[in-house]
Structure formats: structure tokens, C-alpha cells
DNA sequence: CATTCAATG
DNA sequence: CATTTAATG
């Protein structure tokens, strides 16, 4: 769940959502804060173990993992030196599962930020493969949750034609995500899409501009990518699109999956 | 009247205040906007002629003059090249009167901004003398209105002891303002103080921090400095301290004088 | 269009 | 502590 600033999200209802959540694991992106900036009951909510990977630059990025049981291990970053302090990747080992919170750079065509996104993608795919192999050797499934900032296919955003040249739906980005999901390469499964193969969306992000949310002009860029063994256990997956504009506490909505294990 | 951002002031009631104002001339400081950023009825209110001197840097400073009758001439700046595009000085000729809107730099001890304030003061005092002489030769009185960012005497701020080392109440700043008001040098009269010689304040600025406004912990730094002929015609002078915090639309309050001419 | 930040005040 | 901008999204 990309909270678009945890401090702002708290003011608008994040804690109510969390209190009502039945989840065992919650992955946050765009926390955009450090511990000193938030009350303890936000940073370490009662009933949860919390791990954070803040960005070195104040007010930027930042990912977190909230788990009901204490992880056996927590690791920040995925090996690429450039992104170690960028607040974009955090993983934790739980019994039989490695779960990760990912915030892939959003990019902007023709800028250095797009080049950064591409460097991230280039380094991250081989890591995903190693992660899967390592986890398999340890008897663990893997679930990488977060804001991938890429819509894979035309069904994953409302206006795919108008967005063909835009960051998030570039051919090279879509191809890269295809490799992540290719059984012969990345080997991950898009859990929500696997359960809803023929649906438009469900979208998980809507621009704040115009009437994007009201018109459901959104993108499905928040993905839960799991190893096939885990993905096969998914029995339900859904996006918590807020019923009203007043209830929105981020420009993203929570994406949830339920596993029967 | 320092509006602390005309766009913010509009949202909080500036236009209501202006509509109710009986003034012939209104001097604004810290407009912090250019024409394109505001609706026409704010930038050029019905019934007023408006002249602006915006700062070259976006969102900074900016002074304005609203006059019920059209000025015979409008001039931006006071001759100092450094401050020409700084949005800090604007004057207009009306029949028998030159009126100016001034926003003197606020300064901060030990910083370049304090050095800038001092350069402004050094260049501005001789200008004030020339202005008075030129106006006298043309049969005009002078009134320089605005945020001088200096409290002249102990009665001009609530906590003068605690502020002895702070910008706005430094000995050299107070001495400089004394020279502006010295009959033998600047030759200007502090119109409000002349009518209220024995009063604490009246303050015209209160910090947004703490309870400064509620406790009237303010500063009298917004001055109307006039040539003696004009100052002698002042029959009333007052600060419109808002009755409640909700009515405040700036951290300053309007300072008004009524002249019988 | 919303969230941060830094600079200014 | 409020207003702006800039960068980011």
C-alpha cells in the first residue's frame, strides 16, 4: 500500500484502515518520514512488528513492513549500491515466506529519473531470480508487494492509448515486467491478475488531477508478485477502492490477497 | 498592510476587508504573486486603481498601491540598482501627495539577509531625504507606508528586553529609524506615534508561533511616515487588530490614518 | 493536484 | 507557525 506520505495518511484515516485490516502482513510505500516525525503508535502500531527502510533524502520514498509476528530476519536493499539508501526495498523472512515491500522509481520520460528507473529495473530483475532460488533452497515462498510503477498490459490502465509514450506504460517497461512474470525467467506470478484474468484493472492508483478517481481513470501498478507455489494458494484478491472521495487517504488504494496455506 | 501572500489573504477575508475600507489609498506589502496567479477582481478590485511592483523571484516580497483616483505618475524602486527588482518599493503621485508602499527587508542577525537589510537602509535614507525635497519643490506632501521591519523604541514591541539582539530591534536599526524620524535629517513623522505618544504599541504584527496574537505579544513595525505638513493634518490613526483569531487574514494587521485636508 | 522540503518571514 | 516554491509523484 502506497500511503503517499504517512504523516498525511494518518490525518486522513490510515490508522482506522489499519485497525480494521485482517492482514498478517502490510507493506507500505512512500512513507516519506522518519521515526522522529511520527507518534509511536503510528510508527509501531500496537499488535504489529514494524520494519522500515527510510530514504536518506528527507521526505522521499521510504518503505515499511508491518507483520503480526516478528520476522526471523529483515534486510534492507537488494544489493545494488546505488539504491541502498533510497528507501525502495525491504524484505523480511517469516516461517516459509520471504515478503518484500518494493517502491520502484516512477520515472519521467526524457529525464534522469527515467534513467534511474531503468537502472533499478536492470539490477532488480536478476535479484528477483536469485531471491526466488535462495528462498526455494530454504523452503520459503516469496511475495514481492508494492508500487511497481508499471502497468503491464492494456487492461491495466484506463487510457492505454493516450499513455503509450508515458512513463509507466513504455514498451521497455512492459517488457521488463513481462520478464519478471515469465515462468522461464523471473518466475513470479501476478497474484491479482491470476485470480482475475479477464477484468479491466482492478486499478490501484488514480491521479489527484481532474476527476480521475470519480471516473475510475486509474492504473493497476501496485502488484503482489509471488512464487507459483504461493500464488496457487491465493483464494481471494481485491483492491480496496474507497467508497467515497472523503475516505481516500492516499492516491493509491490497498491491494490485498488472501492465501489458504 | 502586509498581506503575507495575497493569494492566502484572499482565501481568508482580504476582499471583505477591502470592500469595507473607507480608505482613499491602500498600500500592500508581501503580495507574493503576479497578475496571472490571481483573479482580475483581486488584482484590480472594482473602484480602485492598482499599481504593482512584484519581485523578480517568484513568491517573494512584492508591493502594491491601490488608489481610488488614478495616480498622475507611478515609479518602481528608489534608485538602488540592487533593489530594483526586489518588490520592495513603489510610489505614486496624487494631487498634493506622493504616497509610497515600502517593504523593508526583514533581516536575520549573522546572515547575508541582515547585510542586505543594512544595504537597503543605507541607500534608502538619503533617498527619503531627496524624496521629501523633491516633493516639497513640487508642492507635494509625502507619506511612506509599509512594513519597515524595525521597532523604533521599547514601547514598540512587547518583549523588548528579550529582543535586544534580534533583527528588527538592533541598536543600529533603531538608530537608523531615529534618523528617518529626525527633523534635522530624514524629517519624517511617525503618524501613529505622533497621535499616540504614550501608548504601548499599538502593535501591527504578531508571530504565528505560540499564542503571540492572543497575548498581544506583538511589534509595531508597520509605520506611516509622513512629512510634517501632512502628519499635522492627521486626526485619527489606528491598527485594525482582528477581534478573533478566525478573522485574521495575515500575521500583520492594517494600520490606518485619517487626514483632514 | 497532493505531499514533502527549503527558504523566508 | 504560515506562505510560498521546487521536486516528486
Short mmCIF file of C-alpha atoms (C1' of nucleotides) in Angstrom, two decimals:
data_model
loop_
_atom_site.label_atom_id
_atom_site.label_comp_id
_atom_site.label_asym_id
_atom_site.label_seq_id
_atom_site.Cartn_x
_atom_site.Cartn_y
_atom_site.Cartn_z
CA UNK A 1 0.00 0.00 0.00
CA UNK A 2 1.50 3.30 -1.17
CA UNK A 3 0.46 5.79 1.53
CA UNK A 4 1.80 8.91 -0.24
CA UNK A 5 3.26 10.33 2.96
CA UNK A 6 2.48 8.52 6.18
CA UNK A 7 2.02 11.79 8.07
CA UNK A 8 -0.66 12.95 5.67
CA UNK A 9 -2.24 9.49 5.52
CA UNK A 10 -2.57 9.39 9.30
CA UNK A 11 -4.54 12.63 9.29
CA UNK A 12 -6.92 11.17 6.73
CA UNK A 13 -7.66 7.76 8.17
CA UNK A 14 -4.72 5.37 7.72
CA UNK A 15 -4.89 4.21 11.33
CA UNK A 16 -8.59 3.42 11.03
CA UNK A 17 -7.88 1.33 7.96
CA UNK A 18 -5.01 -0.47 9.67
CA UNK A 19 -7.07 -1.20 12.77
CA UNK A 20 -9.77 -2.77 10.62
CA UNK A 21 -7.33 -4.76 8.48
CA UNK A 22 -7.36 -8.53 8.93
CA UNK A 23 -3.96 -8.84 7.23
CA UNK A 24 -0.98 -10.70 8.67
CA UNK A 25 1.43 -8.55 6.67
CA UNK A 26 1.11 -4.96 5.46
CA UNK A 27 3.64 -3.49 3.04
CA UNK A 28 3.88 0.29 2.90
CA UNK A 29 5.49 2.50 0.28
CA UNK A 30 6.15 6.23 0.19
CA UNK A 31 6.28 6.56 3.95
CA UNK A 32 8.22 9.81 3.46
CA UNK A 33 9.07 10.15 7.12
CA UNK A 34 11.47 9.01 9.79
CA UNK A 35 10.61 7.75 13.24
CA UNK A 36 11.08 11.12 14.95
CA UNK A 37 8.40 12.68 12.79
CA UNK A 38 5.56 10.44 13.88
CA UNK A 39 3.93 9.35 17.15
CA UNK A 40 4.98 5.93 18.41
CA UNK A 41 1.52 4.44 17.88
CA UNK A 42 1.80 5.26 14.19
CA UNK A 43 5.37 4.12 13.73
CA UNK A 44 4.94 0.96 15.80
CA UNK A 45 1.20 0.26 15.90
CA UNK A 46 0.05 -1.96 18.74
CA UNK A 47 -0.16 -5.58 17.66
CA UNK A 48 2.38 -5.23 14.84
CA UNK A 49 6.09 -5.59 14.34
CA UNK A 50 7.38 -2.80 12.16
CA UNK A 51 10.47 -2.63 9.97
CA UNK A 52 11.39 0.46 7.96
CA UNK A 53 13.78 1.39 5.19
CA UNK A 54 13.65 5.18 5.02
CA UNK A 55 15.29 7.17 2.25
CA UNK A 56 18.48 9.07 3.02
CA UNK A 57 16.92 12.18 1.47
CA UNK A 58 14.30 13.66 3.78
CA UNK A 59 10.69 13.38 2.72
CA UNK A 60 11.33 10.93 -0.11
CA UNK A 61 10.24 7.36 -0.76
CA UNK A 62 10.62 5.04 2.22
CA UNK A 63 9.18 1.53 2.53
CA UNK A 64 7.97 -0.46 5.51
CA UNK A 65 6.75 -3.89 6.53
CA UNK A 66 4.23 -4.45 9.29
CA UNK A 67 3.95 -8.06 10.41
CA UNK A 68 1.83 -9.59 13.12
CA UNK A 69 4.63 -11.94 14.09
CA UNK A 70 8.23 -10.93 14.48
CA UNK A 71 10.31 -11.66 11.38
CA UNK A 72 13.22 -14.09 11.62
CA UNK A 73 15.30 -11.62 9.61
CA UNK A 74 14.95 -8.22 7.96
CA UNK A 75 17.09 -6.99 5.08
CA UNK A 76 17.26 -3.50 3.52
CA UNK A 77 18.07 -3.07 -0.16
CA UNK A 78 18.64 -5.66 -2.86
CA UNK A 79 22.36 -5.46 -3.38
CA UNK A 80 22.54 -2.51 -5.76
CA UNK A 81 24.74 0.06 -4.07
CA UNK A 82 23.01 2.96 -5.81
CA UNK A 83 19.63 2.13 -4.29
CA UNK A 84 20.72 1.08 -0.81
CA UNK A 85 19.73 4.34 0.86
CA UNK A 86 16.87 5.12 -1.49
CA UNK A 87 14.06 3.73 0.66
CA UNK A 88 12.77 1.47 -2.07
CA UNK A 89 13.25 -2.12 -0.98
CA UNK A 90 12.92 -4.04 2.25
CA UNK A 91 12.38 -7.76 2.83
CA UNK A 92 11.64 -9.95 5.82
CA UNK A 93 11.74 -13.68 6.46
CA UNK A 94 8.74 -15.28 8.08
CA UNK A 95 8.25 -19.03 8.51
CA UNK A 96 8.04 -20.44 4.98
CA UNK A 97 7.88 -16.99 3.37
CA UNK A 98 10.06 -14.10 2.34
CA UNK A 99 7.91 -11.00 1.92
CA UNK A 100 9.19 -7.75 0.40
CA UNK A 101 7.99 -4.14 0.20
CA UNK A 102 9.01 -2.52 -3.09
CA UNK A 103 8.74 1.04 -4.32
CA UNK A 104 10.09 1.10 -7.85
CA UNK A 105 11.08 4.59 -9.10
CA UNK A 106 8.30 6.27 -11.03
CA UNK A 107 10.37 7.78 -13.81
CA UNK A 108 9.61 10.52 -16.30
CA UNK A 109 10.36 10.17 -19.98
CA UNK A 110 13.40 12.10 -21.14
CA UNK A 111 14.75 12.79 -17.67
CA UNK A 112 17.44 11.42 -15.42
CA UNK A 113 14.66 9.95 -13.29
CA UNK A 114 13.73 7.63 -16.15
CA UNK A 115 17.35 6.54 -16.49
CA UNK A 116 17.34 5.83 -12.77
CA UNK A 117 14.19 3.75 -13.12
CA UNK A 118 15.86 1.75 -15.88
CA UNK A 119 18.98 1.17 -13.80
CA UNK A 120 16.76 -0.01 -10.97
CA UNK A 121 14.92 -2.42 -13.25
CA UNK A 122 18.16 -3.74 -14.76
CA UNK A 123 19.57 -4.55 -11.33
CA UNK A 124 16.33 -5.72 -9.77
CA UNK A 125 15.33 -8.49 -12.18
CA UNK A 126 18.43 -10.64 -11.61
CA UNK A 127 17.97 -10.07 -7.90
CA UNK A 128 14.39 -11.36 -8.08
CA UNK A 129 15.68 -14.53 -9.72
CA UNK A 130 18.33 -15.03 -7.05
CA UNK A 131 15.78 -14.30 -4.33
CA UNK A 132 13.46 -16.97 -5.65
CA UNK A 133 16.26 -19.53 -5.92
CA UNK A 134 17.61 -18.76 -2.47
CA UNK A 135 14.17 -18.91 -0.93
CA UNK A 136 13.41 -22.20 -2.64
CA UNK A 137 16.61 -23.68 -1.24
CA UNK A 138 15.48 -22.56 2.23
CA UNK A 139 11.98 -23.90 1.73
CA UNK A 140 10.41 -20.48 1.51
CA UNK A 141 7.94 -18.95 -0.89
CA UNK A 142 8.38 -15.31 -1.94
CA UNK A 143 5.93 -12.43 -2.23
CA UNK A 144 7.11 -9.05 -3.53
CA UNK A 145 4.46 -6.41 -2.81
CA UNK A 146 4.41 -2.78 -3.67
CA UNK A 147 4.29 0.00 -6.17
CA UNK A 148 5.95 -1.29 -9.33
CA UNK A 149 5.11 1.90 -11.22
CA UNK A 150 4.48 -0.10 -14.38
CA UNK A 151 1.18 -1.15 -15.92
CA UNK A 152 1.80 -4.48 -17.61
CA UNK A 153 -0.94 -4.67 -20.22
CA UNK A 154 -3.66 -2.62 -21.82
CA UNK A 155 -6.18 -3.94 -19.29
CA UNK A 156 -4.05 -2.48 -16.52
CA UNK A 157 -4.84 1.18 -17.13
CA UNK A 158 -7.88 3.07 -18.31
CA UNK A 159 -6.39 5.12 -21.14
CA UNK A 160 -3.68 2.89 -22.52
CA UNK A 161 -3.71 4.54 -25.96
CA UNK A 162 -3.08 8.01 -24.57
CA UNK A 163 -0.35 6.69 -22.29
CA UNK A 164 1.72 4.76 -24.81
CA UNK A 165 4.55 7.27 -24.62
CA UNK A 166 4.35 7.89 -20.88
CA UNK A 167 6.46 6.53 -18.07
CA UNK A 168 4.74 3.53 -16.53
CA UNK A 169 3.47 2.16 -19.84
CA UNK A 170 6.53 2.30 -22.07
CA UNK A 171 7.19 -0.80 -24.23
CA UNK A 172 10.51 -1.42 -22.48
CA UNK A 173 8.89 -1.17 -19.04
CA UNK A 174 6.06 -3.51 -20.01
CA UNK A 175 8.58 -5.94 -21.49
CA UNK A 176 10.63 -5.84 -18.32
CA UNK A 177 7.59 -6.64 -16.18
CA UNK A 178 6.79 -9.40 -18.63
CA UNK A 179 10.20 -10.91 -17.90
CA UNK A 180 9.56 -10.73 -14.15
CA UNK A 181 6.34 -12.67 -14.76
CA UNK A 182 7.82 -15.05 -17.33
CA UNK A 183 7.91 -18.59 -15.91
CA UNK A 184 11.14 -19.13 -17.80
CA UNK A 185 12.88 -16.07 -16.36
CA UNK A 186 11.63 -14.18 -13.28
CA UNK A 187 9.22 -16.92 -12.48
CA UNK A 188 6.80 -14.79 -10.48
CA UNK A 189 3.02 -14.74 -10.67
CA UNK A 190 0.88 -11.59 -10.61
CA UNK A 191 -1.47 -12.76 -7.87
CA UNK A 192 -4.35 -10.36 -8.51
CA UNK A 193 -4.28 -10.92 -12.27
CA UNK A 194 -4.10 -14.68 -11.84
CA UNK A 195 -7.38 -14.61 -9.94
CA UNK A 196 -8.98 -12.02 -12.24
CA UNK A 197 -7.61 -12.81 -15.69
CA UNK A 198 -10.32 -11.14 -17.76
CA UNK A 199 -11.04 -7.99 -15.80
CA UNK A 200 -10.19 -4.38 -16.58
CA UNK A 201 -7.98 -3.39 -13.68
CA UNK A 202 -8.71 -3.52 -10.84
CA UNK A 203 -6.89 -0.20 -10.68
CA UNK A 204 -4.99 0.77 -7.56
CA UNK A 205 -3.83 4.29 -8.37
CA UNK A 206 -5.70 7.35 -9.60
CA UNK A 207 -4.17 10.76 -10.26
CA UNK A 208 -5.31 13.54 -7.97
CA UNK A 209 -5.88 15.68 -11.04
CA UNK A 210 -9.26 16.22 -12.55
CA UNK A 211 -11.94 13.61 -11.84
CA UNK A 212 -9.65 10.61 -12.23
CA UNK A 213 -10.87 8.84 -9.11
CA UNK A 214 -14.55 9.56 -9.64
CA UNK A 215 -14.33 8.32 -13.22
CA UNK A 216 -12.12 5.37 -12.23
CA UNK A 217 -9.46 6.55 -14.65
CA UNK A 218 -6.77 4.57 -12.89
CA UNK A 219 -3.75 2.35 -13.27
CA UNK A 220 -3.01 -1.10 -11.87
CA UNK A 221 0.60 -0.56 -10.84
CA UNK A 222 0.55 -1.94 -7.29
CA UNK A 223 1.27 -5.63 -7.68
CA UNK A 224 1.68 -8.66 -5.47
CA UNK A 225 4.17 -10.88 -7.30
CA UNK A 226 4.62 -14.29 -5.76
CA UNK A 227 6.32 -17.56 -6.43
CA UNK A 228 3.95 -20.05 -8.10
CA UNK A 229 3.60 -22.23 -5.04
CA UNK A 230 2.32 -19.31 -3.03
CA UNK A 231 0.30 -17.77 -5.83
CA UNK A 232 -1.52 -21.10 -6.24
CA UNK A 233 -2.72 -20.78 -2.67
CA UNK A 234 -4.34 -17.39 -3.23
CA UNK A 235 -8.07 -17.66 -2.75
CA UNK A 236 -9.05 -14.02 -2.92
CA UNK A 237 -7.50 -10.78 -4.11
CA UNK A 238 -9.00 -7.32 -4.21
CA UNK A 239 -8.38 -3.59 -4.26
CA UNK A 240 -9.99 -1.52 -1.52
CA UNK A 241 -11.19 1.33 -3.69
CA UNK A 242 -12.61 3.86 -1.24
CA UNK A 243 -16.35 4.21 -1.48
CA UNK A 244 -16.14 8.00 -1.45
CA UNK A 245 -13.58 10.68 -2.14
CA UNK A 246 -13.72 11.67 1.52
CA UNK A 247 -12.44 8.27 2.59
CA UNK A 248 -9.33 8.37 0.41
CA UNK A 249 -6.18 8.71 2.44
CA UNK A 250 -3.76 8.27 -0.48
CA UNK A 251 -3.78 8.46 -4.26
CA UNK A 252 -3.28 4.67 -4.16
CA UNK A 253 -5.66 2.09 -2.71
CA UNK A 254 -4.69 -1.00 -0.71
CA UNK A 255 -4.25 -4.23 -2.69
CA UNK A 256 -4.90 -7.33 -0.62
CA UNK A 257 -4.62 -11.05 -1.21
CA UNK A 258 -5.80 -13.91 0.99
CA UNK A 259 -3.87 -17.18 0.95
CA UNK A 260 -5.06 -20.58 2.06
CA UNK A 261 -1.98 -22.31 3.45
CA UNK B 1 -0.81 46.49 5.07
CA UNK B 2 1.43 43.41 4.85
CA UNK B 3 -0.86 40.70 3.48
CA UNK B 4 1.65 37.82 3.81
CA UNK B 5 0.72 36.38 0.42
CA UNK B 6 -2.21 37.92 -1.39
CA UNK B 7 -3.46 34.53 -2.54
CA UNK B 8 -3.68 33.23 1.02
CA UNK B 9 -5.12 36.53 2.27
CA UNK B 10 -7.91 36.40 -0.30
CA UNK B 11 -8.98 32.98 0.95
CA UNK B 12 -9.17 34.32 4.48
CA UNK B 13 -11.05 37.57 4.01
CA UNK B 14 -8.86 40.26 2.42
CA UNK B 15 -11.54 41.20 -0.11
CA UNK B 16 -14.15 41.63 2.63
CA UNK B 17 -11.79 43.94 4.47
CA UNK B 18 -11.05 45.92 1.32
CA UNK B 19 -14.73 46.27 0.43
CA UNK B 20 -15.42 47.68 3.88
CA UNK B 21 -12.41 50.02 3.86
CA UNK B 22 -13.17 53.75 3.64
CA UNK B 23 -9.56 54.48 2.62
CA UNK B 24 -8.56 56.55 -0.39
CA UNK B 25 -5.21 54.75 -0.60
CA UNK B 26 -4.23 51.23 0.42
CA UNK B 27 -0.58 50.14 0.46
CA UNK B 28 0.11 46.41 0.31
CA UNK B 29 3.30 44.52 1.10
CA UNK B 30 4.26 40.88 0.63
CA UNK B 31 1.87 40.37 -2.24
CA UNK B 32 3.97 37.35 -3.28
CA UNK B 33 2.15 36.89 -6.56
CA UNK B 34 1.99 38.11 -10.12
CA UNK B 35 -1.09 39.08 -12.06
CA UNK B 36 -1.53 35.68 -13.72
CA UNK B 37 -1.86 33.97 -10.35
CA UNK B 38 -4.93 35.90 -9.21
CA UNK B 39 -8.43 36.63 -10.49
CA UNK B 40 -8.89 40.06 -12.03
CA UNK B 41 -11.24 41.24 -9.27
CA UNK B 42 -8.46 40.66 -6.75
CA UNK B 43 -5.66 42.15 -8.80
CA UNK B 44 -7.72 45.13 -9.95
CA UNK B 45 -10.60 45.48 -7.49
CA UNK B 46 -13.61 47.40 -8.76
CA UNK B 47 -13.42 51.04 -7.71
CA UNK B 48 -9.64 51.09 -7.35
CA UNK B 49 -6.63 51.84 -9.50
CA UNK B 50 -3.90 49.31 -8.82
CA UNK B 51 -0.14 49.57 -9.29
CA UNK B 52 2.22 46.71 -8.51
CA UNK B 53 5.94 46.17 -8.09
CA UNK B 54 6.38 42.39 -7.96
CA UNK B 55 9.68 40.73 -7.07
CA UNK B 56 11.69 39.12 -9.84
CA UNK B 57 11.94 35.96 -7.73
CA UNK B 58 8.65 34.09 -7.71
CA UNK B 59 6.68 34.08 -4.49
CA UNK B 60 8.78 36.73 -2.76
CA UNK B 61 8.02 40.21 -1.46
CA UNK B 62 6.02 42.39 -3.85
CA UNK B 63 4.38 45.73 -3.02
CA UNK B 64 1.27 47.42 -4.36
CA UNK B 65 -0.69 50.65 -4.21
CA UNK B 66 -4.45 50.79 -4.53
CA UNK B 67 -5.81 54.30 -5.08
CA UNK B 68 -9.36 55.45 -5.60
CA UNK B 69 -8.23 58.01 -8.12
CA UNK B 70 -5.75 57.34 -10.88
CA UNK B 71 -2.22 58.45 -9.99
CA UNK B 72 -0.52 61.13 -12.07
CA UNK B 73 2.63 59.01 -12.05
CA UNK B 74 3.85 55.70 -10.67
CA UNK B 75 7.50 54.82 -10.03
CA UNK B 76 9.07 51.48 -9.06
CA UNK B 77 12.19 51.32 -6.89
CA UNK B 78 14.14 54.10 -5.23
CA UNK B 79 17.24 54.28 -7.35
CA UNK B 80 19.29 51.49 -5.80
CA UNK B 81 20.04 49.06 -8.60
CA UNK B 82 20.27 46.11 -6.23
CA UNK B 83 16.69 46.53 -5.05
CA UNK B 84 15.03 47.47 -8.32
CA UNK B 85 13.54 44.07 -8.98
CA UNK B 86 13.11 43.13 -5.33
CA UNK B 87 9.45 44.11 -5.00
CA UNK B 88 10.09 46.39 -2.06
CA UNK B 89 9.31 49.94 -3.09
CA UNK B 90 6.68 51.65 -5.19
CA UNK B 91 5.48 55.25 -5.15
CA UNK B 92 2.70 57.19 -6.81
CA UNK B 93 1.91 60.87 -7.26
CA UNK B 94 -1.55 62.08 -6.39
CA UNK B 95 -2.61 65.73 -6.27
CA UNK B 96 -0.55 67.29 -3.48
CA UNK B 97 0.80 63.96 -2.29
CA UNK B 98 3.39 61.34 -3.08
CA UNK B 99 2.47 58.08 -1.39
CA UNK B 100 4.78 55.07 -1.21
CA UNK B 101 4.44 51.39 -0.35
CA UNK B 102 7.57 50.04 1.34
CA UNK B 103 8.61 46.55 2.34
CA UNK B 104 11.97 46.81 4.03
CA UNK B 105 13.94 43.52 4.20
CA UNK B 106 13.38 41.68 7.45
CA UNK B 107 16.93 40.53 8.06
CA UNK B 108 18.35 37.87 10.36
CA UNK B 109 21.33 38.50 12.57
CA UNK B 110 24.55 36.95 11.33
CA UNK B 111 23.28 36.20 7.86
CA UNK B 112 23.59 37.70 4.40
CA UNK B 113 19.96 38.76 4.75
CA UNK B 114 20.95 41.13 7.55
CA UNK B 115 23.71 42.59 5.39
CA UNK B 116 21.11 43.09 2.66
CA UNK B 117 18.82 44.86 5.10
CA UNK B 118 21.68 47.17 6.06
CA UNK B 119 22.49 47.93 2.44
CA UNK B 120 18.84 48.74 1.88
CA UNK B 121 18.76 51.09 4.86
CA UNK B 122 22.00 52.79 3.82
CA UNK B 123 20.64 53.55 0.37
CA UNK B 124 17.09 54.32 1.42
CA UNK B 125 17.67 57.10 3.96
CA UNK B 126 19.30 59.51 1.51
CA UNK B 127 16.54 58.69 -0.94
CA UNK B 128 13.91 59.62 1.62
CA UNK B 129 15.59 63.00 2.05
CA UNK B 130 15.69 63.62 -1.70
CA UNK B 131 12.08 62.48 -2.00
CA UNK B 132 10.96 64.96 0.61
CA UNK B 133 12.90 67.80 -1.01
CA UNK B 134 11.67 66.96 -4.50
CA UNK B 135 8.08 66.70 -3.29
CA UNK B 136 8.31 69.99 -1.44
CA UNK B 137 9.54 71.70 -4.59
CA UNK B 138 6.52 70.29 -6.42
CA UNK B 139 4.13 71.32 -3.66
CA UNK B 140 3.52 67.76 -2.53
CA UNK B 141 3.49 66.15 0.88
CA UNK B 142 4.93 62.63 1.25
CA UNK B 143 3.64 59.53 3.06
CA UNK B 144 5.76 56.37 3.12
CA UNK B 145 3.63 53.46 4.31
CA UNK B 146 4.57 49.89 4.88
CA UNK B 147 6.47 47.25 6.74
CA UNK B 148 9.67 48.87 7.97
CA UNK B 149 10.69 45.71 9.86
CA UNK B 150 12.12 47.81 12.67
CA UNK B 151 10.63 48.61 16.06
CA UNK B 152 11.84 52.07 16.98
CA UNK B 153 11.57 52.14 20.75
CA UNK B 154 10.87 49.93 23.72
CA UNK B 155 7.19 50.84 23.58
CA UNK B 156 7.05 49.44 20.06
CA UNK B 157 7.30 45.76 20.94
CA UNK B 158 6.07 43.66 23.82
CA UNK B 159 9.28 41.93 24.84
CA UNK B 160 11.94 44.47 24.09
CA UNK B 161 14.42 43.02 26.60
CA UNK B 162 14.32 39.56 25.06
CA UNK B 163 14.65 41.03 21.58
CA UNK B 164 17.64 43.30 22.09
CA UNK B 165 19.86 41.04 19.98
CA UNK B 166 17.28 40.20 17.35
CA UNK B 167 16.80 41.64 13.88
CA UNK B 168 14.18 44.35 13.97
CA UNK B 169 15.31 45.76 17.31
CA UNK B 170 19.07 46.06 16.91
CA UNK B 171 20.66 49.31 18.12
CA UNK B 172 21.86 50.16 14.61
CA UNK B 173 18.38 49.56 13.15
CA UNK B 174 16.71 51.66 15.84
CA UNK B 175 19.27 54.41 15.33
CA UNK B 176 18.65 54.34 11.58
CA UNK B 177 14.90 54.71 12.07
CA UNK B 178 15.65 57.52 14.51
CA UNK B 179 17.48 59.30 11.69
CA UNK B 180 14.50 58.86 9.36
CA UNK B 181 12.34 60.50 12.03
CA UNK B 182 14.91 63.14 13.00
CA UNK B 183 13.60 66.60 11.98
CA UNK B 184 17.20 67.57 11.20
CA UNK B 185 17.84 64.61 8.87
CA UNK B 186 15.05 62.44 7.39
CA UNK B 187 12.45 64.88 8.50
CA UNK B 188 9.57 62.41 8.62
CA UNK B 189 6.94 61.99 11.31
CA UNK B 190 5.67 58.65 12.62
CA UNK B 191 1.98 59.44 12.21
CA UNK B 192 0.56 56.82 14.57
CA UNK B 193 3.09 57.55 17.30
CA UNK B 194 2.51 61.29 16.97
CA UNK B 195 -1.16 60.81 17.77
CA UNK B 196 -0.50 58.20 20.46
CA UNK B 197 2.74 59.30 22.12
CA UNK B 198 2.32 57.49 25.42
CA UNK B 199 0.84 54.20 24.38
CA UNK B 200 2.37 50.73 24.30
CA UNK B 201 2.16 49.81 20.66
CA UNK B 202 -0.29 49.71 19.03
CA UNK B 203 1.30 46.57 17.61
CA UNK B 204 0.71 45.65 13.99
CA UNK B 205 2.49 42.30 13.72
CA UNK B 206 2.28 39.14 15.79
CA UNK B 207 4.23 35.94 15.18
CA UNK B 208 2.16 32.95 14.17
CA UNK B 209 4.05 30.94 16.76
CA UNK B 210 2.66 30.15 20.16
CA UNK B 211 -0.07 32.42 21.47
CA UNK B 212 1.53 35.66 20.31
CA UNK B 213 -1.65 37.12 18.88
CA UNK B 214 -3.93 36.06 21.75
CA UNK B 215 -1.48 37.52 24.26
CA UNK B 216 -0.86 40.62 22.13
CA UNK B 217 2.84 39.85 22.08
CA UNK B 218 3.39 41.99 19.03
CA UNK B 219 5.63 44.50 17.32
CA UNK B 220 4.84 47.92 15.88
CA UNK B 221 6.85 47.69 12.68
CA UNK B 222 4.29 48.87 10.13
CA UNK B 223 4.66 52.61 10.03
CA UNK B 224 3.14 55.55 8.22
CA UNK B 225 5.94 58.09 7.94
CA UNK B 226 4.84 61.45 6.59
CA UNK B 227 6.20 64.90 6.01
CA UNK B 228 5.31 67.21 8.92
CA UNK B 229 2.76 69.21 6.93
CA UNK B 230 0.79 66.05 6.25
CA UNK B 231 1.36 64.50 9.64
CA UNK B 232 -0.06 67.62 11.24
CA UNK B 233 -3.32 67.01 9.41
CA UNK B 234 -3.75 63.51 10.85
CA UNK B 235 -6.84 63.38 13.02
CA UNK B 236 -7.02 59.67 13.69
CA UNK B 237 -4.75 56.66 13.45
CA UNK B 238 -5.39 53.09 14.43
CA UNK B 239 -4.49 49.45 13.97
CA UNK B 240 -7.28 47.08 12.99
CA UNK B 241 -6.40 44.25 15.30
CA UNK B 242 -8.82 41.47 14.41
CA UNK B 243 -11.32 40.67 17.14
CA UNK B 244 -10.70 36.95 16.83
CA UNK B 245 -8.05 34.63 15.51
CA UNK B 246 -10.52 33.42 12.90
CA UNK B 247 -10.74 36.88 11.37
CA UNK B 248 -7.00 37.24 10.86
CA UNK B 249 -6.02 37.09 7.24
CA UNK B 250 -2.32 37.93 7.75
CA UNK B 251 0.22 37.93 10.54
CA UNK B 252 0.09 41.75 10.23
CA UNK B 253 -2.92 43.99 10.83
CA UNK B 254 -3.88 47.05 8.78
CA UNK B 255 -2.58 50.41 10.03
CA UNK B 256 -4.79 53.32 9.03
CA UNK B 257 -4.62 57.09 9.37
CA UNK B 258 -7.27 59.69 8.61
CA UNK B 259 -6.19 63.12 7.42
CA UNK B 260 -8.19 66.33 7.47
CA UNK B 261 -7.07 68.25 4.41
"C1'" DC C 1 -3.44 18.06 -7.74
"C1'" DA C 2 -1.13 16.30 -3.22
"C1'" DT C 3 2.95 15.69 -0.30
"C1'" DT C 4 7.01 16.83 1.09
"C1'" DC C 5 11.06 20.41 1.53
"C1'" DA C 6 13.69 24.70 1.85
"C1'" DA C 7 13.68 29.45 2.19
"C1'" DT C 8 11.54 33.35 4.02
"C1'" DG C 9 9.36 35.54 7.32
"C1'" DC D 1 4.00 28.50 12.65
"C1'" DA D 2 2.36 30.28 7.89
"C1'" DT D 3 3.31 31.12 2.96
"C1'" DT D 4 5.43 30.29 -0.86
"C1'" DT D 5 8.47 27.17 -4.44
"C1'" DA D 6 10.64 23.17 -6.03
"C1'" DA D 7 10.88 18.46 -6.70
"C1'" DT D 8 8.43 14.32 -6.77
"C1'" DG D 9 4.82 11.82 -7.81
#
